Short mmCIF file of C-alpha atoms and ligand atoms in Angstrom, two decimals:
data_model
loop_
_atom_site.label_atom_id
_atom_site.label_comp_id
_atom_site.label_asym_id
_atom_site.label_seq_id
_atom_site.Cartn_x
_atom_site.Cartn_y
_atom_site.Cartn_z
CA UNK A 13 78.90 34.61 139.16
CA UNK A 14 75.53 33.01 139.98
CA UNK A 15 74.81 30.36 142.59
CA UNK A 16 71.80 28.38 143.72
CA UNK A 17 69.65 29.75 146.57
CA UNK A 18 70.35 33.33 145.49
CA UNK A 19 73.51 33.45 147.62
CA UNK A 20 75.75 34.71 144.82
CA UNK A 21 76.80 37.70 146.85
CA UNK A 22 78.39 35.52 149.55
CA UNK A 23 81.29 34.76 147.24
CA UNK A 24 82.52 37.61 145.08
CA UNK A 25 84.64 36.62 142.11
CA UNK A 26 86.52 39.25 140.13
CA UNK A 27 89.29 39.29 137.55
CA UNK A 28 91.78 42.06 136.99
CA UNK A 29 95.28 42.22 135.52
CA UNK A 30 95.71 38.44 135.43
CA UNK A 31 94.48 37.84 138.98
CA UNK A 32 91.24 36.11 139.90
CA UNK A 33 90.15 37.20 143.36
CA UNK A 34 87.72 35.04 145.33
CA UNK A 35 86.33 36.98 148.26
CA UNK A 36 84.35 35.45 151.13
CA UNK A 37 81.61 38.03 151.55
CA UNK A 38 79.40 37.11 154.45
CA UNK A 39 80.75 39.41 157.13
CA UNK A 40 77.65 39.22 159.38
CA UNK A 41 78.45 35.50 159.85
CA UNK A 42 82.22 36.05 159.92
CA UNK A 43 82.40 34.66 156.38
CA UNK A 44 81.33 31.17 157.49
CA UNK A 45 81.30 28.90 154.43
CA UNK A 46 78.16 27.09 153.25
CA UNK A 47 77.85 24.33 150.65
CA UNK A 48 76.48 26.93 148.25
CA UNK A 49 79.60 29.05 148.70
CA UNK A 50 81.82 26.01 148.08
CA UNK A 51 79.94 25.31 144.85
CA UNK A 52 80.52 28.87 143.67
CA UNK A 53 84.21 28.60 144.51
CA UNK A 54 84.59 25.31 142.63
CA UNK A 55 83.21 26.99 139.50
CA UNK A 56 85.62 29.89 139.99
CA UNK A 57 88.64 27.61 140.47
CA UNK A 58 87.78 25.63 137.36
CA UNK A 59 87.37 28.84 135.39
CA UNK A 60 90.69 30.19 136.68
CA UNK A 61 92.49 27.02 135.65
CA UNK A 62 90.90 27.04 132.18
CA UNK A 63 91.47 30.70 131.29
CA UNK A 64 94.98 31.48 130.11
CA UNK A 65 94.61 35.13 131.06
CA UNK A 66 94.40 34.17 134.75
CA UNK A 67 97.96 33.95 136.11
CA UNK A 68 97.18 33.56 139.83
CA UNK A 69 94.34 33.33 142.34
CA UNK A 70 93.79 35.31 145.47
CA UNK A 71 91.52 34.42 148.41
CA UNK A 72 90.42 37.11 150.84
CA UNK A 73 87.67 37.78 153.34
CA UNK A 74 85.40 40.82 153.59
CA UNK A 75 85.21 42.65 156.90
CA UNK A 76 87.08 41.75 160.07
CA UNK A 77 87.53 38.01 159.53
CA UNK A 78 89.22 35.85 156.87
CA UNK A 79 86.67 33.10 157.48
CA UNK A 80 85.25 31.41 160.57
CA UNK A 81 85.37 28.12 158.65
CA UNK A 82 82.50 25.85 157.84
CA UNK A 83 79.09 27.24 158.67
CA UNK A 84 78.14 25.08 161.63
CA UNK A 85 74.40 25.47 161.02
CA UNK A 86 74.79 24.49 157.37
CA UNK A 87 77.03 21.58 158.41
CA UNK A 88 74.28 20.23 160.67
CA UNK A 89 71.58 20.79 158.03
CA UNK A 90 73.61 19.53 155.04
CA UNK A 91 76.39 17.32 156.40
CA UNK A 92 78.91 16.34 153.73
CA UNK A 93 78.19 12.68 153.05
CA UNK A 94 80.67 11.61 150.40
CA UNK A 95 83.49 12.68 148.09
CA UNK A 96 80.99 14.52 145.87
CA UNK A 97 80.01 16.90 148.66
CA UNK A 98 80.80 20.54 147.82
CA UNK A 99 83.46 20.93 150.53
CA UNK A 100 85.23 17.75 149.37
CA UNK A 101 85.12 18.75 145.72
CA UNK A 102 86.39 22.21 146.66
CA UNK A 103 89.37 20.73 148.50
CA UNK A 104 90.33 18.29 145.75
CA UNK A 105 90.03 21.05 143.12
CA UNK A 106 92.17 23.39 145.24
CA UNK A 107 94.84 20.73 145.77
CA UNK A 108 95.01 20.07 142.01
CA UNK A 109 95.22 23.72 140.98
CA UNK A 110 98.29 24.28 138.84
CA UNK A 111 98.30 28.06 139.07
CA UNK A 112 99.72 29.86 142.11
CA UNK A 113 97.34 30.69 144.94
CA UNK A 114 97.72 33.63 147.30
CA UNK A 115 95.71 34.07 150.50
CA UNK A 116 95.31 37.39 152.29
CA UNK A 117 94.36 36.87 155.93
CA UNK A 118 92.98 39.63 158.13
CA UNK A 119 91.48 38.66 161.47
CA UNK A 120 90.55 35.09 162.42
CA UNK A 121 91.09 32.18 160.05
CA UNK A 122 89.31 29.28 161.71
CA UNK A 123 88.96 25.61 160.82
CA UNK A 124 89.13 25.30 157.06
CA UNK A 125 90.08 28.99 157.11
CA UNK A 126 93.45 27.80 158.43
CA UNK A 127 93.68 24.38 156.80
CA UNK A 128 92.97 25.68 153.27
CA UNK A 129 96.07 27.86 153.67
CA UNK A 130 98.15 24.68 153.48
CA UNK A 131 97.09 24.48 149.82
CA UNK A 132 97.83 28.15 149.13
CA UNK A 133 101.31 28.99 147.92
CA UNK A 134 101.76 32.44 149.44
CA UNK A 135 100.00 33.58 152.62
CA UNK A 136 100.01 37.30 153.40
CA UNK A 137 98.63 38.33 156.79
CA UNK A 138 98.07 41.40 158.93
CA UNK A 139 99.15 41.54 162.60
CA UNK A 140 95.56 40.93 163.75
CA UNK A 141 95.37 37.61 161.89
CA UNK A 142 94.82 34.56 164.09
CA UNK A 143 94.77 30.90 163.21
CA UNK A 144 92.85 28.11 164.87
CA UNK A 145 91.80 24.55 164.06
CA UNK A 146 89.18 23.85 166.77
CA UNK A 147 88.30 20.39 165.51
CA UNK A 148 88.51 18.47 168.78
CA UNK A 149 86.72 21.32 170.56
CA UNK A 150 83.84 20.72 168.14
CA UNK A 151 84.12 16.93 168.57
CA UNK A 152 85.36 16.69 164.97
CA UNK A 153 88.78 15.71 163.62
CA UNK A 154 91.43 17.23 161.34
CA UNK A 155 90.32 17.88 157.75
CA UNK A 156 91.52 19.29 154.43
CA UNK A 157 94.66 17.16 154.55
CA UNK A 158 95.87 18.99 157.67
CA UNK A 159 96.79 15.77 159.51
CA UNK A 160 99.28 15.14 156.70
CA UNK A 161 100.43 18.62 155.67
CA UNK A 162 100.40 20.62 158.91
CA UNK A 163 103.16 18.54 160.60
CA UNK A 164 105.21 19.00 157.43
CA UNK A 165 104.73 22.77 157.46
CA UNK A 166 105.03 23.61 161.17
CA UNK A 167 106.54 20.43 162.68
CA UNK A 168 104.93 17.54 164.55
CA UNK A 169 104.85 19.14 168.02
CA UNK A 170 103.23 22.36 166.84
CA UNK A 171 100.78 20.49 164.60
CA UNK A 172 99.73 18.34 167.54
CA UNK A 173 99.20 21.43 169.65
CA UNK A 174 97.04 23.04 166.96
CA UNK A 175 95.08 19.94 165.96
CA UNK A 176 94.66 18.29 169.37
CA UNK A 177 94.25 21.29 171.65
CA UNK A 178 92.81 23.89 169.25
CA UNK A 179 95.63 26.29 170.22
CA UNK A 180 95.08 29.78 168.82
CA UNK A 181 98.12 31.03 166.89
CA UNK A 182 98.77 34.74 166.54
CA UNK A 183 100.17 36.30 163.37
CA UNK A 184 103.77 36.60 164.62
CA UNK A 185 103.82 32.97 165.69
CA UNK A 186 102.28 31.93 162.36
CA UNK A 187 105.14 33.62 160.49
CA UNK A 188 107.74 32.01 162.76
CA UNK A 189 106.11 28.61 162.30
CA UNK A 190 105.95 28.95 158.51
CA UNK A 191 102.16 29.06 158.18
CA UNK A 192 102.37 32.63 156.88
CA UNK A 193 104.77 33.91 154.23
CA UNK A 194 104.78 37.59 155.12
CA UNK A 195 103.30 39.88 157.74
CA UNK A 196 102.07 43.21 156.40
CA UNK A 197 101.00 46.23 158.49
CA UNK A 198 97.23 46.71 158.07
CA UNK A 199 97.66 50.23 156.74
CA UNK A 200 99.89 48.97 153.90
CA UNK A 201 97.85 45.85 153.14
CA UNK A 202 96.04 46.82 149.96
CA UNK A 203 99.03 48.41 148.23
CA UNK A 204 101.39 45.61 149.27
CA UNK A 205 98.96 42.88 148.17
CA UNK A 206 98.56 44.63 144.82
CA UNK A 207 102.36 44.81 144.41
CA UNK A 208 102.83 41.14 145.29
CA UNK A 209 100.03 40.02 142.95
CA UNK A 210 101.27 42.21 140.10
CA UNK A 211 104.78 40.79 140.50
CA UNK A 212 103.39 37.24 140.45
CA UNK A 213 101.23 37.91 137.39
CA UNK A 214 104.22 39.38 135.54
CA UNK A 215 106.33 36.21 135.88
CA UNK A 216 106.48 33.73 132.96
CA UNK A 217 103.37 31.61 133.70
CA UNK A 218 104.66 28.24 132.59
CA UNK A 219 107.84 28.59 134.67
CA UNK A 220 105.70 29.40 137.71
CA UNK A 221 103.48 26.36 137.11
CA UNK A 222 106.51 24.10 136.69
CA UNK A 223 108.06 25.39 139.93
CA UNK A 224 104.79 24.85 141.80
CA UNK A 225 104.40 21.35 140.37
CA UNK A 226 107.95 20.35 141.33
CA UNK A 227 107.30 21.41 144.91
CA UNK A 228 103.71 20.21 145.29
CA UNK A 229 103.48 17.10 143.08
CA UNK A 230 105.49 14.72 145.29
CA UNK A 231 102.96 15.31 148.09
CA UNK A 232 99.82 15.59 145.96
CA UNK A 233 98.57 12.00 145.93
CA UNK A 234 99.25 11.59 149.63
CA UNK A 235 97.41 14.86 150.31
CA UNK A 236 94.32 13.65 148.39
CA UNK A 237 94.50 10.36 150.32
CA UNK A 238 94.71 12.22 153.63
CA UNK A 239 91.69 14.34 152.70
CA UNK A 240 89.72 11.17 151.94
CA UNK A 241 90.78 9.32 155.09
CA UNK A 242 90.07 12.33 157.29
CA UNK A 243 86.66 12.72 155.62
CA UNK A 244 85.58 9.22 156.61
CA UNK A 245 86.27 10.04 160.26
CA UNK A 246 85.00 13.61 159.95
CA UNK A 247 81.62 12.56 158.53
CA UNK A 248 81.17 10.01 161.34
CA UNK A 249 82.19 12.60 163.93
CA UNK A 250 79.79 15.14 162.44
CA UNK A 251 76.79 12.94 163.15
CA UNK A 252 78.02 12.00 166.64
CA UNK A 253 76.23 13.04 169.84
CA UNK A 254 79.44 14.79 170.94
CA UNK A 255 79.43 17.00 167.84
CA UNK A 256 75.71 17.75 168.18
CA UNK A 257 76.38 19.00 171.72
CA UNK A 258 79.43 21.05 170.63
CA UNK A 259 77.65 22.75 167.74
CA UNK A 260 74.37 23.33 169.57
CA UNK A 261 76.38 24.92 172.38
CA UNK A 262 78.12 27.26 169.92
CA UNK A 263 74.85 28.29 168.28
CA UNK A 264 73.19 28.74 171.69
CA UNK A 265 76.24 30.72 172.91
CA UNK A 266 76.85 28.43 175.91
CA UNK A 267 79.73 26.25 177.13
CA UNK A 268 79.43 22.67 175.82
CA UNK A 269 79.08 19.88 178.38
CA UNK A 270 80.83 16.65 177.37
CA UNK A 271 80.65 15.08 180.84
CA UNK A 272 78.04 12.50 179.82
CA UNK A 273 80.24 11.02 177.08
CA UNK A 274 82.53 8.07 177.80
N1 COA B 16 79.16 28.92 161.55
C1 COA B 16 77.97 29.51 161.69
N2 COA B 16 77.80 30.73 162.21
C2 COA B 16 78.92 31.38 162.59
C3 COA B 16 80.20 30.82 162.47
C4 COA B 16 80.30 29.52 161.92
N3 COA B 16 81.46 28.92 161.74
N4 COA B 16 81.10 31.70 162.94
C5 COA B 16 80.42 32.79 163.32
N5 COA B 16 79.09 32.60 163.12
C6 COA B 16 77.99 33.53 163.39
C7 COA B 16 77.66 33.59 164.89
O1 COA B 16 76.76 32.53 165.23
C8 COA B 16 77.05 34.95 164.96
O2 COA B 16 75.73 34.87 164.46
P1 COA B 16 74.54 35.74 165.14
O3 COA B 16 74.93 37.17 164.91
O4 COA B 16 73.32 35.33 164.36
O5 COA B 16 74.51 35.37 166.59
C9 COA B 16 77.85 35.79 163.95
O6 COA B 16 78.42 34.85 163.07
C10 COA B 16 78.96 36.57 164.57
O7 COA B 16 79.79 35.69 165.32
P2 COA B 16 80.31 36.01 166.80
O8 COA B 16 80.77 34.74 167.41
O9 COA B 16 79.28 36.80 167.54
O10 COA B 16 81.56 36.98 166.45
P3 COA B 16 82.87 37.22 167.31
O11 COA B 16 83.56 38.37 166.67
O12 COA B 16 82.57 37.28 168.76
O13 COA B 16 83.77 35.90 167.08
C11 COA B 16 84.73 34.14 165.78
C12 COA B 16 84.23 35.59 165.79
C13 COA B 16 85.08 33.79 164.33
C14 COA B 16 85.99 34.04 166.66
C15 COA B 16 83.62 33.21 166.34
O14 COA B 16 82.42 33.49 165.65
C16 COA B 16 83.90 31.73 166.22
O15 COA B 16 84.68 31.17 166.98
N6 COA B 16 83.18 31.08 165.27
C17 COA B 16 83.15 29.64 165.16
C18 COA B 16 84.37 29.12 164.47
C19 COA B 16 84.29 27.64 164.30
O16 COA B 16 84.16 26.88 165.23
N7 COA B 16 84.35 27.24 163.02
C20 COA B 16 84.17 25.90 162.59
C21 COA B 16 85.45 25.20 162.43
S1 COA B 16 85.21 23.57 161.79
#
């Protein structure tokens, strides 16, 4: 699949035995997601939905990380400004996807790396997976519908802990809290993922879509609304002096100093 800026290799899209796999492939930057990568993924999602041979989708990350979330440098250079921004279009397309979505998480899943899982239907993870939504730490706010869906998935108290304090959640906790469907020993990951995907692809596709719709549809409009409301705040936060300090500090590998802010 081709993308602008010659960054096609940062998202690898493949299709085999009824499964479209979308792989974040930028391991030197911990698979941080740029607007170009979102654009490639939107094309892939639309293709997956249109092609009857695709029965399910699978997200995974190359290397030691699922994804470190939005690329902070790219976010500063190309801040999403409206609903047509690649990250927004990606989220709305993901939320509307009728086919089942599987995510395979190894290592850290940060920011949208965690919040996108709320729109995936099955989350498989290895024991070294870790989940974090460091929005307040970055002077941002919840995104991807997480302010609406996360309390419904893990409960209000746990969602507050994750979204307000950026609490890091280990894989065992994530299974207990219902963020992850199944924990798989690293050594068995590839064979188990293949078995789970093959089983999913072998099910009658319309029955699977109907089941997904019955579960997801009652929350769908409210999820889109949450994404939009969060985005208004998020875009303001992104251009705030607090966020500039937080992101500069990360890129300069220093501790941020928020003491001057009231
Ligand atoms: N955006 C931009 N660059 C990122 C990034 C991100 N979200 N996450 C990692 N990188 C870059 C680092 O700047 C570093 O680049 P460099 O080699 O040019 O210095 C490289 O990826 C490796 O990251 P590093 O932090 O050295 O790896 P690590 O193994 O010590 O830690 C993480 C991995 C994922 C825990 C850590 O990189 C991290 O916390 N990233 C930021 C996550 C984040 O805040 N995401 C945004 C949420 S909205």
